[in-house]
């Protein structure tokens, strides 16, 4: 463990992980392009992005498996750019779990403790406590090849947490699990992080996972952070079209920004007519000219009865219907030149499912529009 | 696919007959009570084996061969580890050409390797000895060790090493606690292959051997004396049986450790 | 990237591969370069004449003895390669496709005859084919012939037979491995798309097994062309090959430079034929990568 493992009161003003102008290339391919990031103590932080965006490389530079070409990596206020992985107060849960196949569960979990030369009894009791924490009581002697995917996941977690890391790094830890187990582990990881108060850094390409688990998310594209914020900010106020379409489904409507009018953004669209939006409805600094408006599918409504009303509405023809059981997704034709948009409706009492070709009234509001 | 495989099966038996044709003669003539190797057989004897037991130069040759084979397979396995590791984990200038040179003996007729080494030794005025044979055999066995160990190292998940480092272990500790236990089967195969190649190698040993012959070189000298042939048959039979026994023991333990492992797995899941 | 940083990055790899590489440099590359050098010198009784000359090569290419020998070696080796691979293919095919649970046993059965000395395996063919050998004494005792047949030993055919036998497993294994790698659903897809069993064999199985066939061919071809033992034991004067001549020139004739030139000529032929062979089969190998 690092020399800094002596008890130190965590200073809230010092970020737990601080990355300054990090650059990393493999051969001539630059995968991380001058990135700055601060991750707070006790935070559940997610690096979210498509494969090849540099998120895993970034995590591996925090862990000490890769050295940046330039820039500074600090952990708990100490510069560690050139420290080896075994000298850092971080521990990792690997995507493949990396359970040592020649060791059993107990030996796997105790692996890192061996160096600390603890008395045998204490070591065993710490391993048993840790196994209890991750719900693996009674598997101390289980050989590692006899573990299921979910159990391996927990062993990997126990093995890392027993080291009492300042930062736990999770590299796509849930991607190999099936849907049910994945959802269960998402909640358990969140619970564990709150109980232990350790900084967790999660790498994932699954936007839903990031939204559910994180305190803050950094959305990464092409070696840079495209947007940094709380889950709700990221979902509701994406800064670019790219972020918007990566996080959930977003409908895009083209328009022309005409400038501010009465402190409101005045946008003219051919599909929705003239709209006036609050200045908070954009995260970017828009200039007059062509813009794109974003509208989430659940922010629009198919109006089922004539007494149902909405602030704004328009008539449209349904071009496609996808029935999901609890939800129905409609594609509808827009009045203007825009592409068909998608609308999601919860299937509740009194709402029947329309068919392709039906002409329906669509209700919408200006509140839920974001200017990109 | 429903296709009649009987013609192929018949072919397989004929082919096996061809493969076994020479080797079945070994026990026949090893126990045949006649100094002349010809049919019909005359009677049963174990004399040729007693002759073998009294042949001191044979035992010297055997000792030389085993010494050479153990040393050569040990060195070639170390070379194999170094090369496989470098190829699997590192990038360096000249990687492909260096690898090519190490693997080249696979693609060269042995006589050329033997002759060229002999020329160097002659130019340098070095005397031939067991060491010169060992050097030649290391050259020959290393490509096999490299291929076996490359497979072993490639099957090793890289994140296992990283996990070890991540858990505070240093590189040397990681080698002994994680890498070595996981490539042990590869190491054993490499040692066995190197040992077998060296023990049976004739041409290079023939060129590079000094006054101490290896077993194949000694057998070669026996083949010139018709009177010695039944003894050679007995020796060949012993070699065959000994290698099959060794092989079976090796296989038995390999299977037993496998079945033990799977047995545990069953009880573990219950 | 700068050269300096490249060197720096290379250090770790070099540290590992250095020892085996230097060993190869000293015991393989240097000797072969010396062999080349030697082939351009001449032997004058007990001394070496170190003036650069093509004399040895001229001698090789003007003497019918050497040319015949080289041609014969190449012919025997090509013939052995072709027959070994052809004979081995159905065996590998049967084990891979119909071996079922007995695959390991069948493979083991194939290797058993090879767990004794190489010398003895070749020598046993002499006992089978010889004047008083198994075949002759058998045929005589069955009254098929009166006099022993003499044409079956001490010629090229005997060499081919013994070599084809000696290298059999080395042909079976690579072919077997490549057949095992073939995804069986590909064959089903072929059948599903209307191929007959024979057509799907030629359109799917064979092309996908080519890497194994190519490997098997090279594994057999390269060593057999330089084989010393087999022609010496069962070839007689009629079945003598180039390796025997190299050895004779080296020791008895005491003409090391000529032996070196012969070695270089054979090595060049091996390399040339292998490259041509690989070139014509490049499309099968490229697909693998």
XYZ file of N, CA and C in Angstrom, chain C residues 7 20 106 116 131 146 198 288:
24
model
N 14.063 3.138 -28.410
C 15.094 2.330 -27.750
C 14.697 2.093 -26.296
N 18.301 -15.727 -25.445
C 18.044 -16.665 -26.542
C 18.422 -16.102 -27.913
N -7.387 -42.640 -30.337
C -6.904 -42.848 -31.706
C -5.610 -42.081 -31.960
N 9.954 -44.975 -30.112
C 11.249 -45.629 -30.009
C 12.195 -44.876 -30.930
N 17.181 -58.654 -47.964
C 17.365 -59.906 -48.702
C 16.803 -61.085 -47.918
N 10.798 -68.050 -55.442
C 11.871 -68.994 -55.104
C 13.096 -68.240 -54.587
N -20.225 -34.238 -50.927
C -18.953 -34.132 -51.641
C -18.638 -32.672 -51.950
N -6.613 -16.751 -42.480
C -6.476 -17.117 -41.073
C -6.145 -15.921 -40.211
